[in-house]
Amino acid sequence: MARIKPKQLLIQSKMKKAPARISYSTINVGRSEDSTKTSRPSYAVMDTAKGSITIEIYKEASADVVDRFVSLCKSNHFKGMPFRHVIKNFVIQGGDFDFNGAAQEWILKAKANGENALSPKHEAFMIGTTKNPNNKFDLFVTTAPIPDLNDKLVVFGRVINGQDIVQEIEEVDTDEHYQPKTPIGIINITLKQEI
């Protein structure tokens, strides 16, 4: 096989013609799954009294969950939302006002039994919501790896900046029900395409 010199290769590539015909099947009509994912914001910035937390929204996350999160952000649903439960080395929860959600048993059982074994599959600083569709949109930020994370939460992102802020929130004094003694919460969440 003869070796083509770079200059000759450049000349050949300029001489190539575009396809003579484009068939209807090669044109993507309507919204495909890929176009839906690219139109979604890629990041969310959560402002708290302690500082800002930047969240990367996973492209492969559940479209329903991400669309609901985006919709709630745009309607200012999270504006002024308190973190209702702060459990050191486990999770921070915002949203489930009565603590009657699907995560109650999971949180209390794991803390009571001291089960907090590390899982190589999950890392700290994951963002998720409960799998129960009837619940209000709970927002969870994990502060340690959680072994059965996928059993209880739909993970749709991760903290990429502001881990120190998450750790500051995690350090607030709480009562016996893991509720912060001093109110701490989300000031606002801003959606961004780029950071």
Short mmCIF file of C-alpha atoms in Angstrom, two decimals:
data_model
loop_
_atom_site.label_atom_id
_atom_site.label_comp_id
_atom_site.label_asym_id
_atom_site.label_seq_id
_atom_site.Cartn_x
_atom_site.Cartn_y
_atom_site.Cartn_z
CA MET A 1 0.00 0.00 0.00
CA ALA A 2 1.39 3.36 -1.01
CA ARG A 3 1.70 6.07 1.58
CA ILE A 4 -0.13 9.32 0.77
CA LYS A 5 1.70 12.51 1.64
CA PRO A 6 -0.19 15.01 3.83
CA LYS A 7 -0.38 17.61 1.03
CA GLN A 8 -1.86 15.07 -1.39
CA LEU A 9 -4.34 13.93 1.28
CA LEU A 10 -5.49 17.54 1.75
CA ILE A 11 -6.03 17.95 -1.99
CA GLN A 12 -8.02 14.70 -2.13
CA SER A 13 -10.25 15.71 0.79
CA LYS A 14 -11.09 19.03 -0.90
CA MET A 15 -12.12 17.18 -4.05
CA LYS A 16 -14.64 14.95 -2.28
CA LYS A 17 -18.23 15.85 -3.01
CA ALA A 18 -21.18 15.92 -0.65
CA PRO A 19 -23.78 13.15 -0.97
CA ALA A 20 -25.87 13.57 -4.11
CA ARG A 21 -29.12 12.79 -2.31
CA ILE A 22 -30.38 12.90 1.23
CA SER A 23 -33.13 10.47 1.97
CA TYR A 24 -36.02 11.27 4.30
CA SER A 25 -34.85 8.56 6.70
CA THR A 26 -31.57 10.37 7.34
CA ILE A 27 -33.34 13.54 8.47
CA ASN A 28 -34.29 13.55 12.14
CA VAL A 29 -37.86 14.86 12.29
CA GLY A 30 -39.30 15.91 15.65
CA ARG A 31 -37.66 15.74 19.05
CA SER A 32 -35.38 12.82 19.54
CA GLU A 33 -34.10 11.70 22.90
CA ASP A 34 -30.72 13.26 22.12
CA SER A 35 -32.20 16.64 21.20
CA THR A 36 -34.22 16.61 24.42
CA LYS A 37 -31.11 16.02 26.45
CA THR A 38 -29.15 18.78 24.74
CA SER A 39 -31.93 21.33 25.29
CA ARG A 40 -31.90 20.67 29.03
CA PRO A 41 -29.69 22.79 31.24
CA SER A 42 -26.43 21.08 32.16
CA TYR A 43 -25.93 22.77 35.52
CA ALA A 44 -27.84 24.21 38.45
CA VAL A 45 -26.42 26.65 40.98
CA MET A 46 -28.01 26.31 44.40
CA ASP A 47 -27.55 29.42 46.51
CA THR A 48 -27.72 28.90 50.28
CA ALA A 49 -26.98 31.15 53.25
CA LYS A 50 -23.63 29.34 53.55
CA GLY A 51 -22.68 29.85 49.87
CA SER A 52 -23.25 28.46 46.38
CA ILE A 53 -23.31 24.81 45.35
CA THR A 54 -22.88 23.95 41.66
CA ILE A 55 -24.68 20.83 40.47
CA GLU A 56 -23.96 18.96 37.24
CA ILE A 57 -27.22 17.53 35.88
CA TYR A 58 -26.55 14.13 34.35
CA LYS A 59 -27.36 13.87 30.65
CA GLU A 60 -28.37 10.23 31.07
CA ALA A 61 -30.63 10.91 34.07
CA SER A 62 -34.34 10.18 33.94
CA ALA A 63 -35.94 12.71 31.58
CA ASP A 64 -39.09 12.88 33.72
CA VAL A 65 -37.17 13.67 36.90
CA VAL A 66 -34.89 16.24 35.26
CA ASP A 67 -37.81 17.90 33.45
CA ARG A 68 -39.70 18.13 36.74
CA PHE A 69 -36.63 19.55 38.52
CA VAL A 70 -36.13 22.13 35.76
CA SER A 71 -39.82 23.07 35.82
CA LEU A 72 -39.76 23.50 39.60
CA CYS A 73 -36.59 25.61 39.38
CA LYS A 74 -38.20 27.86 36.77
CA SER A 75 -41.32 28.29 38.93
CA ASN A 76 -39.16 29.24 41.96
CA HIS A 77 -40.41 26.17 43.86
CA PHE A 78 -37.10 25.81 45.68
CA LYS A 79 -36.81 29.51 46.54
CA GLY A 80 -36.71 29.77 50.33
CA MET A 81 -37.04 25.99 50.80
CA PRO A 82 -35.48 24.90 54.09
CA PHE A 83 -33.28 21.88 54.57
CA ARG A 84 -35.60 19.88 56.84
CA HIS A 85 -33.18 17.15 57.82
CA VAL A 86 -29.42 17.21 58.11
CA ILE A 87 -27.80 13.92 59.02
CA LYS A 88 -24.04 14.12 59.39
CA ASN A 89 -22.06 11.71 57.20
CA PHE A 90 -25.23 10.68 55.40
CA VAL A 91 -27.66 13.08 53.73
CA ILE A 92 -29.18 16.56 53.63
CA GLN A 93 -32.88 16.68 52.74
CA GLY A 94 -34.96 19.59 51.56
CA GLY A 95 -38.63 19.52 50.70
CA ASP A 96 -40.53 16.74 52.47
CA PHE A 97 -42.20 18.99 55.00
CA ASP A 98 -43.91 16.29 57.09
CA PHE A 99 -41.07 13.76 56.86
CA ASN A 100 -43.62 11.15 55.85
CA GLY A 101 -41.99 10.41 52.51
CA ALA A 102 -40.48 7.23 51.19
CA ALA A 103 -37.06 8.21 52.48
CA GLN A 104 -38.09 8.35 56.16
CA GLU A 105 -37.69 4.63 56.78
CA TRP A 106 -34.47 4.51 54.78
CA ILE A 107 -32.87 7.44 56.63
CA LEU A 108 -33.92 6.39 60.13
CA LYS A 109 -33.14 2.69 59.62
CA ALA A 110 -29.67 3.36 58.28
CA LYS A 111 -28.82 5.83 61.04
CA ALA A 112 -30.27 3.69 63.85
CA ASN A 113 -28.40 0.57 62.74
CA GLY A 114 -25.21 2.47 62.01
CA GLU A 115 -25.29 1.07 58.49
CA ASN A 116 -23.26 3.41 56.40
CA ALA A 117 -20.97 1.01 54.62
CA LEU A 118 -19.07 2.54 51.75
CA SER A 119 -20.07 1.54 48.29
CA PRO A 120 -17.62 1.77 45.40
CA LYS A 121 -20.61 2.37 43.11
CA HIS A 122 -21.74 5.61 44.71
CA GLU A 123 -19.86 8.60 45.94
CA ALA A 124 -20.69 11.47 48.22
CA PHE A 125 -22.29 14.67 46.94
CA MET A 126 -24.89 13.03 44.72
CA ILE A 127 -28.18 14.86 44.06
CA GLY A 128 -31.44 12.94 43.91
CA THR A 129 -35.13 12.74 44.71
CA THR A 130 -37.36 9.96 46.00
CA LYS A 131 -38.69 7.30 43.63
CA ASN A 132 -42.25 7.72 44.92
CA PRO A 133 -44.08 9.75 42.23
CA ASN A 134 -46.85 10.78 44.65
CA ASN A 135 -44.42 12.57 46.94
CA LYS A 136 -43.54 16.19 46.72
CA PHE A 137 -40.21 16.72 45.02
CA ASP A 138 -37.73 16.01 47.81
CA LEU A 139 -34.19 17.14 47.17
CA PHE A 140 -31.40 15.04 48.68
CA VAL A 141 -27.68 15.75 48.76
CA THR A 142 -25.67 12.77 49.94
CA THR A 143 -22.71 13.60 52.15
CA ALA A 144 -21.21 10.10 52.13
CA PRO A 145 -21.41 7.08 49.83
CA ILE A 146 -24.69 5.22 50.39
CA PRO A 147 -24.87 1.49 49.53
CA ASP A 148 -28.56 1.27 48.59
CA LEU A 149 -28.81 4.70 46.98
CA ASN A 150 -30.46 3.44 43.78
CA ASP A 151 -33.10 1.57 45.80
CA LYS A 152 -34.46 4.76 47.36
CA LEU A 153 -33.48 7.71 45.18
CA VAL A 154 -33.42 8.71 41.55
CA VAL A 155 -29.99 10.27 41.21
CA PHE A 156 -29.95 13.02 38.61
CA GLY A 157 -26.77 14.93 39.35
CA ARG A 158 -23.73 15.56 41.49
CA VAL A 159 -22.09 18.46 43.25
CA ILE A 160 -19.09 19.61 41.22
CA ASN A 161 -18.36 22.81 43.13
CA GLY A 162 -19.26 23.77 46.68
CA GLN A 163 -18.56 20.50 48.47
CA ASP A 164 -17.19 22.65 51.31
CA ILE A 165 -20.58 24.42 51.50
CA VAL A 166 -22.37 21.05 51.69
CA GLN A 167 -20.02 20.07 54.52
CA GLU A 168 -20.74 23.37 56.34
CA ILE A 169 -24.47 22.67 56.10
CA GLU A 170 -23.82 19.15 57.33
CA GLU A 171 -22.15 20.56 60.46
CA VAL A 172 -25.16 22.59 61.71
CA ASP A 173 -26.59 21.64 65.10
CA THR A 174 -29.68 19.44 64.86
CA ASP A 175 -32.26 18.11 67.30
CA GLU A 176 -33.01 14.41 67.93
CA HIS A 177 -35.09 14.33 64.71
CA TYR A 178 -32.16 15.61 62.63
CA GLN A 179 -33.89 18.95 62.08
CA PRO A 180 -31.55 21.95 62.11
CA LYS A 181 -31.88 24.07 65.28
CA THR A 182 -31.04 27.16 63.22
CA PRO A 183 -32.94 27.40 59.92
CA ILE A 184 -30.80 26.79 56.84
CA GLY A 185 -32.13 26.42 53.34
CA ILE A 186 -32.06 27.15 49.66
CA ILE A 187 -32.21 30.81 48.71
CA ASN A 188 -32.64 30.06 45.01
CA ILE A 189 -31.61 27.68 42.24
CA THR A 190 -30.41 29.05 38.89
CA LEU A 191 -30.23 26.83 35.80
CA LYS A 192 -27.25 27.19 33.44
CA GLN A 193 -26.13 25.66 30.19
CA GLU A 194 -22.45 26.36 30.93
CA ILE A 195 -20.44 27.33 33.97
#
